[in-house]
Amino acid sequence: MSEEKSKRPVIIFDTTLRDGEQSPGVSLTVAEKLEIARQLARLKVDVIEAGFPITSPGDFAAVKAIAAEVKGPVICALARAVRPDIERAWEAIAEAEKPRIHTFIATSPIHMKYKLRKTPAEVLKAAVAAVELAKSFTPDVEFSAEDATRSDPEFLVEIFSAVIAAGATTINVPDTVGYTTPEEFFRLITFLREKVAGADKVTFSVHCHNDLGLAVANSLAAVAAGADQVECTINGIGERAGNASLEEVVMALKTRADQYGRTSSVYTPEISRTSLLVERLTGMPVQPNKAIVGANAFAHESGIHQDGVLKERTTYEIMRPEDIGLTAGRLVLGKHSGRHAFRERLIALGYNLSDEELERAFTRFKELADRKKEITERDLEAIVQAEFPVEAGELTLESFQVTSGNQTVPMAQVSVTFHGERRTEAATGNGPVHAVYQALNRAVGVSPELREYSLKAVTAGGDALGEATVRLEWEGQSYTGRGLAPDVVEASARAYAAALNKLLNASKTKGEKKVALAEGAL
Ligand code: KIV
Ligand code: ZN
């Protein structure tokens, strides 16, 4: 690696909105994707892969909206190595400040033979044609050799050399099935950088999946071998076991700059907020012991550790919680705080509410302060996010009542406003939450499957806010919702109403399901 190149920051390519959205059960609306893209820009990632426009009108609309609005990062759209995909990708990103087309085709014997039913020569021809077409639209073209780590390295040299000659500016080496190991991947990247014609003129990128739990280690091994770009996702979400986790890659580069000698341009104090946003909108909970962003990542349980940290933080902490923007434990406001202090804290957290919105949020804050001694920044964020969901809908939960006990059939009565009209419905269920859900279904006239339900406390203490997350399935599509309240039944009801709103909004734009792309048929 040349001295100059080794000092360049590693390019952070975020694919939360594309590969991350391919996580089982995750389906984001256009408004939610836009919200995440805005936050990724605040996090200062270099590239946002906004979606795969050919797959659905919704994906196309999201990529187009992000391209039109989000400035700073490169906005990238994915396309198979075929004309309709590439044209559609370009249509979606044409308005972007810095547009990139990312085209891919599989190169492993197993994929070429069984999936594509193409010979290596045909694959090479399709790859070159795809890059040439993409290049006719934009100078920034990325090419990926899908399943590269199970491909013949000599064939990779051939196809990468050919696409570079055709105009590709980024060459991506995906470990599509999470099969490689750090040592093997280091050798592959070193080999390719030496053998591929024109390698020194392009960006070498890697894209690692986590099937063996090695995605981050493999990505870092590639950086050590001279890779310039790492593709990753917030919270490591993605197909199957997910992708390399952005926060882990970025914090490893920062914390072990002595090892890698290269950092990234990511603004790390936005990591925690980005992780929470993605968790909330995808409905995919972050495990408590997840590195960097898990609830326990900075918690010290043993007395010896607590004592050590109090005496000297670095005894047991290799990163500072502030470095990832963790301020959740800080007491910020109390029962006697006024509107002015409330508004100031919200502005500091990045929420600029109108007077009317502020009044609504302030009322919720006072209600909470009556029931909860200490209000933290995390509580404030929770209030705003619950009061102003990214996607509002036709359904508003007004009130509910439940009767429950171990000797009685649980029953619920709910009052909602639906399409501007007040409705009250009652139902029985297996428990109080189930009864509320049955009553809500009646109120709106649908009965989706409840696929996932989880409940956790937002902050510590017996008076903490309860946070419920639900995932509903209806006509083959998933809808997630989250609800917050000091009362767990209320939190559960709010989560269900939020998911129903998404379902109802989606049924207005029927026929927008993602299409399953069969590459063999190309
Ligand atoms: O995992 C993979 O191979 C991909 C490519 C489209 C880059 O996601
Ligand atoms: Zn992938």
Coordinates of C-alpha atoms and ligand atoms in Angstrom, one line a residue:
M1 CA 0.0 0.0 0.0
S2 CA 1.4 3.4 -0.9
E3 CA 2.0 5.8 2.1
E4 CA -0.5 8.3 0.8
K5 CA -3.3 5.7 0.2
S6 CA -2.7 4.1 3.7
K7 CA -3.6 7.4 5.4
R8 CA -6.9 7.9 3.6
P9 CA -10.0 7.3 5.7
V10 CA -11.8 4.0 4.9
I11 CA -15.0 4.8 2.9
I12 CA -18.0 3.8 4.9
F13 CA -20.8 2.5 2.6
D14 CA -24.0 2.0 4.5
T15 CA -26.4 -0.5 3.1
T16 CA -29.0 -0.5 6.0
L17 CA -31.7 0.6 3.6
R18 CA -30.9 -2.1 1.0
D19 CA -29.3 -5.2 2.4
G20 CA -30.5 -4.3 5.9
E21 CA -34.0 -4.0 4.7
Q22 CA -33.7 -7.6 3.3
S23 CA -33.7 -8.8 6.9
P24 CA -36.5 -11.3 7.4
G25 CA -39.6 -9.5 8.6
V26 CA -38.3 -5.9 7.9
S27 CA -40.3 -3.7 5.7
L28 CA -39.8 0.1 5.8
T29 CA -42.1 2.7 4.4
V30 CA -40.9 5.5 2.1
A31 CA -41.1 8.0 5.0
E32 CA -39.2 5.7 7.3
K33 CA -36.4 5.2 4.8
L34 CA -36.1 8.9 4.3
E35 CA -35.9 9.4 8.1
I36 CA -33.1 6.8 8.3
A37 CA -31.3 8.4 5.3
R38 CA -31.4 11.8 6.9
Q39 CA -29.9 10.3 10.1
L40 CA -27.2 8.5 8.1
A41 CA -26.2 11.9 6.6
R42 CA -25.9 13.3 10.1
L43 CA -23.7 10.3 11.0
K44 CA -21.6 11.3 8.0
V45 CA -21.4 8.0 6.2
D46 CA -19.7 8.3 2.8
V47 CA -22.2 6.3 0.8
I48 CA -25.9 5.5 1.3
E49 CA -27.1 2.5 -0.6
A50 CA -30.7 3.7 -0.7
G51 CA -32.4 0.6 -2.2
F52 CA -32.9 -1.7 -5.2
P53 CA -35.4 0.3 -7.3
I54 CA -36.5 -2.4 -9.7
T55 CA -37.9 -4.5 -6.9
S56 CA -41.0 -2.5 -6.1
P57 CA -42.6 0.9 -6.7
G58 CA -42.1 1.6 -3.0
D59 CA -38.4 1.0 -3.1
F60 CA -38.1 3.1 -6.3
A61 CA -40.0 6.0 -4.6
A62 CA -37.8 5.8 -1.5
V63 CA -34.6 5.9 -3.5
K64 CA -35.9 8.8 -5.5
A65 CA -37.0 10.8 -2.4
I66 CA -33.6 10.2 -0.8
A67 CA -31.7 11.2 -3.9
A68 CA -33.7 14.4 -4.2
E69 CA -33.4 15.4 -0.5
V70 CA -30.3 14.0 1.2
K71 CA -27.1 15.9 0.5
G72 CA -23.6 15.0 1.5
P73 CA -23.2 11.3 1.0
V74 CA -23.1 9.5 -2.4
I75 CA -26.6 8.0 -3.0
C76 CA -26.3 4.6 -4.5
A77 CA -28.9 2.3 -6.1
L78 CA -28.5 -1.4 -6.7
A79 CA -29.2 -3.1 -10.1
R80 CA -28.6 -6.6 -11.5
A81 CA -26.4 -6.7 -14.5
V82 CA -29.4 -6.2 -16.9
R83 CA -30.7 -3.1 -18.8
P84 CA -34.1 -2.7 -17.0
D85 CA -32.6 -2.7 -13.6
I86 CA -29.9 -0.2 -14.5
E87 CA -32.3 2.1 -16.3
R88 CA -34.6 2.0 -13.3
A89 CA -31.7 2.6 -10.9
W90 CA -30.7 5.6 -12.8
E91 CA -34.2 7.0 -13.0
A92 CA -34.3 6.8 -9.2
I93 CA -31.0 8.5 -8.4
A94 CA -30.6 10.9 -11.3
E95 CA -31.4 13.9 -9.1
A96 CA -28.8 13.0 -6.5
E97 CA -26.0 15.4 -5.8
K98 CA -23.6 12.4 -6.1
P99 CA -25.3 9.5 -7.8
R100 CA -23.8 5.9 -8.0
I101 CA -25.1 2.9 -9.8
H102 CA -24.1 -0.4 -8.2
T103 CA -24.5 -3.4 -10.5
F104 CA -23.8 -7.0 -9.7
I105 CA -23.7 -10.5 -11.1
A106 CA -22.7 -13.8 -9.5
T107 CA -19.3 -15.3 -10.3
S108 CA -19.0 -18.5 -8.3
P109 CA -19.4 -21.8 -10.2
I110 CA -22.3 -22.8 -8.0
H111 CA -24.3 -19.6 -8.7
M112 CA -23.4 -19.4 -12.4
K113 CA -24.4 -23.0 -13.0
Y114 CA -27.5 -23.4 -10.9
K115 CA -28.9 -19.9 -10.4
L116 CA -27.9 -18.0 -13.6
R117 CA -27.5 -20.9 -15.9
K118 CA -24.7 -19.0 -17.7
T119 CA -21.2 -19.9 -18.6
P120 CA -18.3 -17.7 -17.2
A121 CA -17.9 -16.1 -20.6
E122 CA -21.6 -15.1 -20.6
V123 CA -21.3 -13.7 -17.1
L124 CA -18.2 -11.7 -18.1
K125 CA -20.0 -10.3 -21.1
A126 CA -23.1 -9.3 -19.1
A127 CA -20.9 -7.6 -16.4
V128 CA -19.0 -5.5 -19.0
A129 CA -22.2 -4.5 -20.8
A130 CA -23.8 -3.6 -17.5
V131 CA -20.9 -1.4 -16.4
E132 CA -20.8 0.3 -19.9
L133 CA -24.6 1.0 -19.6
A134 CA -24.3 2.3 -16.1
K135 CA -21.3 4.4 -17.1
S136 CA -23.4 6.1 -19.8
F137 CA -25.5 7.5 -17.0
T138 CA -23.0 8.4 -14.3
P139 CA -19.2 8.4 -13.8
D140 CA -19.6 6.7 -10.4
V141 CA -20.2 2.9 -11.1
E142 CA -19.6 0.1 -8.6
F143 CA -19.4 -3.5 -9.7
S144 CA -19.9 -6.5 -7.4
A145 CA -19.0 -10.1 -8.1
E146 CA -21.6 -11.8 -6.0
D147 CA -20.4 -14.8 -4.0
A148 CA -16.8 -13.7 -4.7
T149 CA -15.4 -15.7 -1.8
R150 CA -16.5 -19.0 -3.4
S151 CA -15.4 -17.9 -6.9
D152 CA -12.3 -18.9 -8.7
P153 CA -9.8 -16.1 -7.9
E154 CA -8.4 -16.2 -11.4
F155 CA -11.9 -15.6 -12.8
L156 CA -12.3 -12.7 -10.4
V157 CA -9.0 -11.2 -11.8
E158 CA -10.4 -11.6 -15.3
I159 CA -13.9 -10.1 -14.6
F160 CA -12.6 -7.3 -12.4
S161 CA -9.9 -6.3 -15.0
A162 CA -12.6 -6.3 -17.7
V163 CA -15.1 -4.1 -15.8
I164 CA -12.4 -1.6 -14.8
A165 CA -11.6 -1.3 -18.5
A166 CA -15.3 -0.7 -19.1
G167 CA -15.4 2.1 -16.6
A168 CA -16.1 0.7 -13.1
T169 CA -14.7 3.0 -10.4
T170 CA -15.4 0.7 -7.3
I171 CA -14.8 -3.0 -7.3
N172 CA -16.7 -4.8 -4.6
V173 CA -15.7 -8.3 -3.2
P174 CA -18.7 -9.7 -1.4
D175 CA -18.6 -12.6 1.0
T176 CA -22.3 -13.2 0.1
V177 CA -22.8 -16.3 2.3
G178 CA -20.5 -15.3 5.1
Y179 CA -18.1 -18.2 4.3
T180 CA -14.6 -16.7 4.4
T181 CA -12.2 -16.3 7.3
P182 CA -10.0 -13.3 8.2
E183 CA -6.8 -14.9 7.0
E184 CA -8.3 -16.2 3.8
F185 CA -10.0 -12.9 3.0
F186 CA -6.7 -11.0 3.7
R187 CA -5.0 -13.2 1.1
L188 CA -7.8 -12.8 -1.4
I189 CA -7.8 -9.0 -1.2
T190 CA -4.0 -8.9 -1.4
F191 CA -4.0 -11.2 -4.4
L192 CA -6.7 -9.2 -6.3
R193 CA -5.0 -5.9 -5.6
E194 CA -1.8 -7.3 -7.1
K195 CA -3.3 -9.1 -10.1
V196 CA -6.3 -7.1 -11.3
A197 CA -5.4 -4.7 -14.2
G198 CA -6.1 -1.1 -13.1
A199 CA -6.5 -2.1 -9.4
D200 CA -4.6 1.0 -8.4
K201 CA -7.0 3.3 -10.1
V202 CA -10.2 2.1 -8.4
T203 CA -11.6 1.8 -5.0
F204 CA -11.5 -1.7 -3.6
S205 CA -14.5 -2.5 -1.5
V206 CA -15.7 -5.4 0.7
H207 CA -19.2 -6.6 1.7
C208 CA -19.2 -9.3 4.4
H209 CA -22.1 -11.3 5.7
N210 CA -22.2 -12.7 9.2
D211 CA -23.2 -16.3 8.9
L212 CA -20.1 -17.5 10.9
G213 CA -20.0 -14.4 13.1
L214 CA -16.9 -13.1 11.2
A215 CA -18.3 -10.2 9.1
V216 CA -16.6 -7.5 11.1
A217 CA -13.3 -9.4 11.5
N218 CA -13.3 -10.2 7.7
S219 CA -14.0 -6.6 6.8
L220 CA -11.1 -5.4 9.1
A221 CA -8.8 -8.0 7.6
A222 CA -9.6 -6.7 4.2
V223 CA -8.8 -3.1 5.4
A224 CA -5.4 -4.4 6.6
A225 CA -4.9 -5.9 3.1
G226 CA -5.6 -2.5 1.6
A227 CA -9.4 -2.4 1.0
D228 CA -10.6 1.2 0.7
Q229 CA -14.4 0.8 1.3
V230 CA -16.3 -1.3 3.8
E231 CA -20.0 -2.1 3.2
C232 CA -22.0 -2.4 6.4
T233 CA -25.3 -1.8 8.2
I234 CA -26.5 -0.2 11.4
N235 CA -26.9 -2.8 14.1
G236 CA -25.5 -5.3 11.6
I237 CA -28.9 -6.1 10.2
G238 CA -29.3 -7.8 6.8
E239 CA -29.9 -11.0 5.0
R240 CA -29.9 -14.1 7.3
A241 CA -27.3 -13.4 10.1
G242 CA -26.8 -9.9 8.8
N243 CA -24.0 -7.8 7.5
A244 CA -20.9 -6.3 9.1
S245 CA -22.0 -3.9 11.7
L246 CA -21.2 -0.3 10.9
E247 CA -20.7 0.8 14.5
E248 CA -18.3 -2.1 15.2
V249 CA -16.2 -1.5 12.1
V250 CA -16.1 2.3 12.7
M251 CA -15.3 2.0 16.4
A252 CA -12.6 -0.7 15.8
L253 CA -10.9 1.6 13.3
K254 CA -11.1 4.5 15.7
T255 CA -10.1 2.6 18.9
R256 CA -7.4 0.6 17.2
A257 CA -6.0 3.2 14.9
D258 CA -2.6 1.9 16.1
Q259 CA -3.4 -1.4 14.2
Y260 CA -5.1 -0.2 11.1
G261 CA -3.6 3.3 10.6
R262 CA -6.8 4.4 9.0
T263 CA -10.0 5.8 10.5
S264 CA -13.3 6.8 8.9
S265 CA -15.1 10.1 8.5
V266 CA -18.1 8.9 10.5
Y267 CA -19.2 11.3 13.2
T268 CA -19.3 8.7 16.0
P269 CA -21.4 10.7 18.6
E270 CA -24.4 10.0 16.3
I271 CA -24.0 6.2 16.5
S272 CA -26.2 5.6 19.4
R273 CA -29.1 7.7 18.1
T274 CA -28.8 6.1 14.6
S275 CA -28.9 2.6 16.2
L276 CA -32.0 3.5 18.2
L277 CA -33.7 4.9 15.2
V278 CA -33.0 1.8 13.1
E279 CA -34.1 -0.5 15.9
R280 CA -37.3 1.4 16.3
L281 CA -38.3 1.7 12.7
T282 CA -37.3 -1.9 11.7
G283 CA -38.7 -3.4 14.8
M284 CA -35.5 -5.5 15.1
P285 CA -34.3 -5.4 18.7
V286 CA -30.6 -5.0 19.5
Q287 CA -29.4 -7.8 21.8
P288 CA -28.2 -6.3 25.2
N289 CA -24.7 -7.7 24.8
K290 CA -24.2 -6.4 21.2
A291 CA -20.9 -4.6 20.9
I292 CA -21.0 -0.8 20.9
V293 CA -24.7 -0.3 20.9
G294 CA -26.1 -3.0 23.1
A295 CA -27.7 -1.9 26.4
N296 CA -24.9 -3.6 28.4
A297 CA -22.0 -2.4 26.2
F298 CA -20.9 0.2 28.7
A299 CA -22.5 -1.4 31.9
H300 CA -20.2 -2.7 34.6
E301 CA -21.8 -5.3 36.8
S302 CA -19.1 -6.8 38.9
G303 CA -18.0 -4.8 42.0
I304 CA -14.3 -5.1 41.0
H305 CA -15.0 -3.6 37.6
Q306 CA -17.2 -0.8 39.1
D307 CA -14.5 0.0 41.6
G308 CA -11.8 0.0 38.9
V309 CA -13.8 2.3 36.6
L310 CA -14.5 4.7 39.4
K311 CA -10.8 4.9 40.3
E312 CA -9.7 5.1 36.6
R313 CA -12.1 4.8 33.7
T314 CA -9.6 3.1 31.4
T315 CA -9.1 0.1 33.7
Y316 CA -12.2 -1.5 32.1
E317 CA -13.3 0.9 29.4
I318 CA -11.6 1.0 26.0
M319 CA -14.1 3.6 24.6
R320 CA -16.0 6.4 26.2
P321 CA -19.8 6.2 26.1
E322 CA -19.8 9.9 24.9
D323 CA -17.8 8.8 21.8
I324 CA -20.9 7.0 20.5
G325 CA -23.3 9.7 21.9
L326 CA -24.5 7.8 24.9
T327 CA -26.0 10.1 27.4
A328 CA -29.1 8.0 28.1
G329 CA -28.5 7.8 31.9
R330 CA -28.3 11.5 32.4
L331 CA -31.0 13.1 34.5
V332 CA -32.1 16.2 32.5
L333 CA -35.5 17.3 33.7
G334 CA -37.9 16.8 36.6
K335 CA -41.5 17.4 37.5
H336 CA -40.9 21.1 38.1
S337 CA -39.2 21.9 34.8
G338 CA -40.9 24.4 32.7
R339 CA -41.7 24.8 29.0
H340 CA -38.5 26.8 28.3
A341 CA -36.1 24.2 29.8
F342 CA -38.1 21.4 28.0
R343 CA -37.8 23.2 24.6
E344 CA -34.1 23.8 25.2
R345 CA -33.4 20.2 26.0
L346 CA -35.3 19.1 22.9
I347 CA -33.3 21.5 20.7
A348 CA -30.1 20.1 22.1
L349 CA -31.3 16.7 21.2
G350 CA -32.0 17.8 17.6
Y351 CA -35.8 18.2 17.8
N352 CA -37.2 21.5 16.6
L353 CA -40.9 21.3 17.3
S354 CA -43.5 23.9 16.3
D355 CA -45.4 25.7 19.2
E356 CA -48.4 23.3 18.8
E357 CA -46.2 20.2 18.7
L358 CA -44.2 21.5 21.7
E359 CA -47.5 21.9 23.7
R360 CA -48.5 18.3 22.9
A361 CA -45.1 16.9 23.8
F362 CA -45.0 19.1 27.0
T363 CA -48.3 17.7 28.1
R364 CA -47.0 14.1 27.7
F365 CA -43.8 15.1 29.5
K366 CA -45.8 16.4 32.5
E367 CA -48.0 13.3 32.6
L368 CA -44.8 11.2 32.6
A369 CA -43.1 13.4 35.2
D370 CA -46.1 12.8 37.6
R371 CA -45.5 9.1 37.4
K372 CA -41.7 8.9 37.0
K373 CA -39.2 10.6 39.3
E374 CA -36.3 11.1 36.9
I375 CA -36.7 12.1 33.2
T376 CA -33.7 11.3 31.2
E377 CA -32.7 12.3 27.6
R378 CA -33.7 8.8 26.5
D379 CA -37.2 9.4 28.0
L380 CA -37.5 12.7 26.2
E381 CA -36.5 11.1 22.9
A382 CA -39.1 8.4 23.5
I383 CA -41.8 11.0 24.2
V384 CA -41.1 12.8 20.9
Q385 CA -40.8 9.7 18.9
A386 CA -44.0 8.2 20.2
E387 CA -46.0 11.5 19.9
F388 CA -44.8 12.2 16.4
P389 CA -44.3 8.9 14.6
V390 CA -42.5 9.0 11.3
E391 CA -45.7 7.8 9.7
A392 CA -48.9 9.1 11.0
G393 CA -52.1 7.4 9.9
E394 CA -55.9 7.4 10.0
L395 CA -56.1 5.5 13.2
T396 CA -55.7 7.2 16.6
L397 CA -56.1 5.3 19.9
E398 CA -58.2 7.5 22.2
S399 CA -58.7 5.4 25.2
F400 CA -59.0 1.8 26.4
Q401 CA -60.2 -0.2 29.4
V402 CA -59.3 -3.8 30.3
T403 CA -60.6 -6.3 32.8
S404 CA -58.3 -9.2 33.5
G405 CA -57.4 -11.8 36.2
N406 CA -56.7 -15.4 36.6
Q407 CA -60.3 -16.3 37.3
T408 CA -62.0 -14.2 34.5
V409 CA -62.0 -14.0 30.7
P410 CA -59.8 -11.0 29.8
M411 CA -61.9 -8.3 28.1
A412 CA -61.0 -4.9 26.5
Q413 CA -63.0 -2.0 25.3
V414 CA -61.2 0.5 23.0
S415 CA -62.2 3.9 21.6
V416 CA -60.4 5.0 18.5
T417 CA -60.7 7.7 15.9
F418 CA -60.7 6.1 12.4
H419 CA -61.1 8.2 9.3
G420 CA -62.1 11.1 11.5
E421 CA -64.9 9.2 13.1
R422 CA -65.1 7.9 16.7
R423 CA -65.6 4.1 17.1
T424 CA -65.8 2.0 20.2
E425 CA -65.4 -1.8 20.1
A426 CA -65.0 -4.5 22.7
A427 CA -63.5 -8.0 22.5
T428 CA -62.2 -10.9 24.7
G429 CA -58.8 -12.4 24.4
N430 CA -56.2 -14.8 25.9
G431 CA -54.9 -11.9 28.0
P432 CA -55.5 -8.2 28.4
V433 CA -53.1 -7.3 25.5
H434 CA -54.6 -9.8 23.2
A435 CA -58.1 -8.6 24.0
V436 CA -57.1 -5.0 23.2
Y437 CA -55.7 -6.2 19.9
Q438 CA -58.9 -8.1 19.0
A439 CA -60.9 -4.9 19.8
L440 CA -58.6 -2.8 17.6
N441 CA -58.9 -5.3 14.7
R442 CA -62.7 -5.0 15.0
A443 CA -62.5 -1.2 15.0
V444 CA -60.6 -1.1 11.7
G445 CA -62.0 -4.3 10.1
V446 CA -58.8 -6.3 9.5
S447 CA -57.3 -9.2 11.3
P448 CA -53.6 -9.5 10.7
E449 CA -51.3 -12.2 12.2
L450 CA -49.3 -11.1 15.2
R451 CA -45.9 -12.4 14.3
E452 CA -43.7 -10.8 17.0
Y453 CA -44.3 -9.0 20.2
S454 CA -41.7 -7.8 22.7
L455 CA -41.7 -5.6 25.7
K456 CA -38.8 -3.9 27.5
A457 CA -38.1 -1.0 29.8
V458 CA -36.6 2.1 28.1
T459 CA -34.6 3.1 31.2
A460 CA -33.8 1.5 34.5
G461 CA -36.1 1.6 37.6
G462 CA -39.6 0.5 38.6
D463 CA -41.1 3.6 37.1
A464 CA -39.4 3.3 33.7
L465 CA -41.3 3.7 30.4
G466 CA -42.4 0.4 28.8
E467 CA -41.6 0.0 25.2
A468 CA -43.6 -2.5 23.1
T469 CA -42.7 -3.6 19.6
V470 CA -45.0 -5.6 17.4
R471 CA -44.7 -7.1 14.0
L472 CA -47.9 -7.9 12.1
E473 CA -48.3 -9.9 8.9
W474 CA -51.1 -9.2 6.4
E475 CA -51.3 -10.5 2.8
G476 CA -47.6 -11.5 2.8
Q477 CA -46.3 -8.1 4.0
S478 CA -44.8 -7.2 7.4
Y479 CA -45.7 -4.1 9.4
T480 CA -43.9 -3.1 12.6
G481 CA -45.0 -0.7 15.3
R482 CA -43.7 0.6 18.5
G483 CA -45.5 2.1 21.5
L484 CA -44.3 3.8 24.7
A485 CA -46.1 4.4 27.9
P486 CA -45.5 3.9 31.6
D487 CA -48.3 1.3 31.5
V488 CA -47.4 -1.9 29.5
V489 CA -50.9 -2.5 28.2
E490 CA -51.0 1.1 26.9
A491 CA -47.5 0.7 25.3
S492 CA -48.7 -2.6 23.7
A493 CA -51.9 -0.9 22.4
R494 CA -50.0 2.0 21.0
A495 CA -47.5 -0.3 19.2
Y496 CA -50.4 -2.3 17.6
A497 CA -52.1 0.9 16.5
A498 CA -48.9 2.1 14.9
A499 CA -48.4 -1.1 13.0
L500 CA -52.1 -1.0 11.9
N501 CA -51.6 2.5 10.6
K502 CA -48.8 1.3 8.4
L503 CA -50.9 -1.6 7.2
L504 CA -53.8 0.7 6.4
N505 CA -51.5 3.2 4.6
A506 CA -50.0 0.3 2.5
S507 CA -53.4 -1.0 1.5
K508 CA -54.1 2.4 -0.1
T509 CA -51.2 1.7 -2.4
K510 CA -51.9 -2.0 -3.1
G511 CA -49.8 -3.9 -5.6
E512 CA -46.6 -2.4 -4.3
K513 CA -45.2 -5.6 -3.0
K514 CA -41.6 -6.4 -3.6
V515 CA -41.1 -8.7 -6.5
A516 CA -39.0 -11.8 -6.0
L517 CA -36.3 -11.5 -8.5
A518 CA -35.4 -14.8 -10.2
E519 CA -32.0 -14.2 -11.8
G520 CA -32.1 -17.5 -13.6
A521 CA -34.8 -16.1 -15.8
L522 CA -32.8 -13.1 -17.0
Ligands
KIV1 O1 -24.2 -10.1 -0.4 C1 -24.1 -9.7 -1.6 O2 -23.4 -10.4 -2.4 C2 -24.8 -8.5 -2.0 C3 -24.4 -7.9 -3.3 C4 -25.6 -7.4 -4.1 C5 -23.3 -6.9 -3.1 O3 -25.6 -8.0 -1.3
ZN2 ZN -25.2 -8.7 0.9

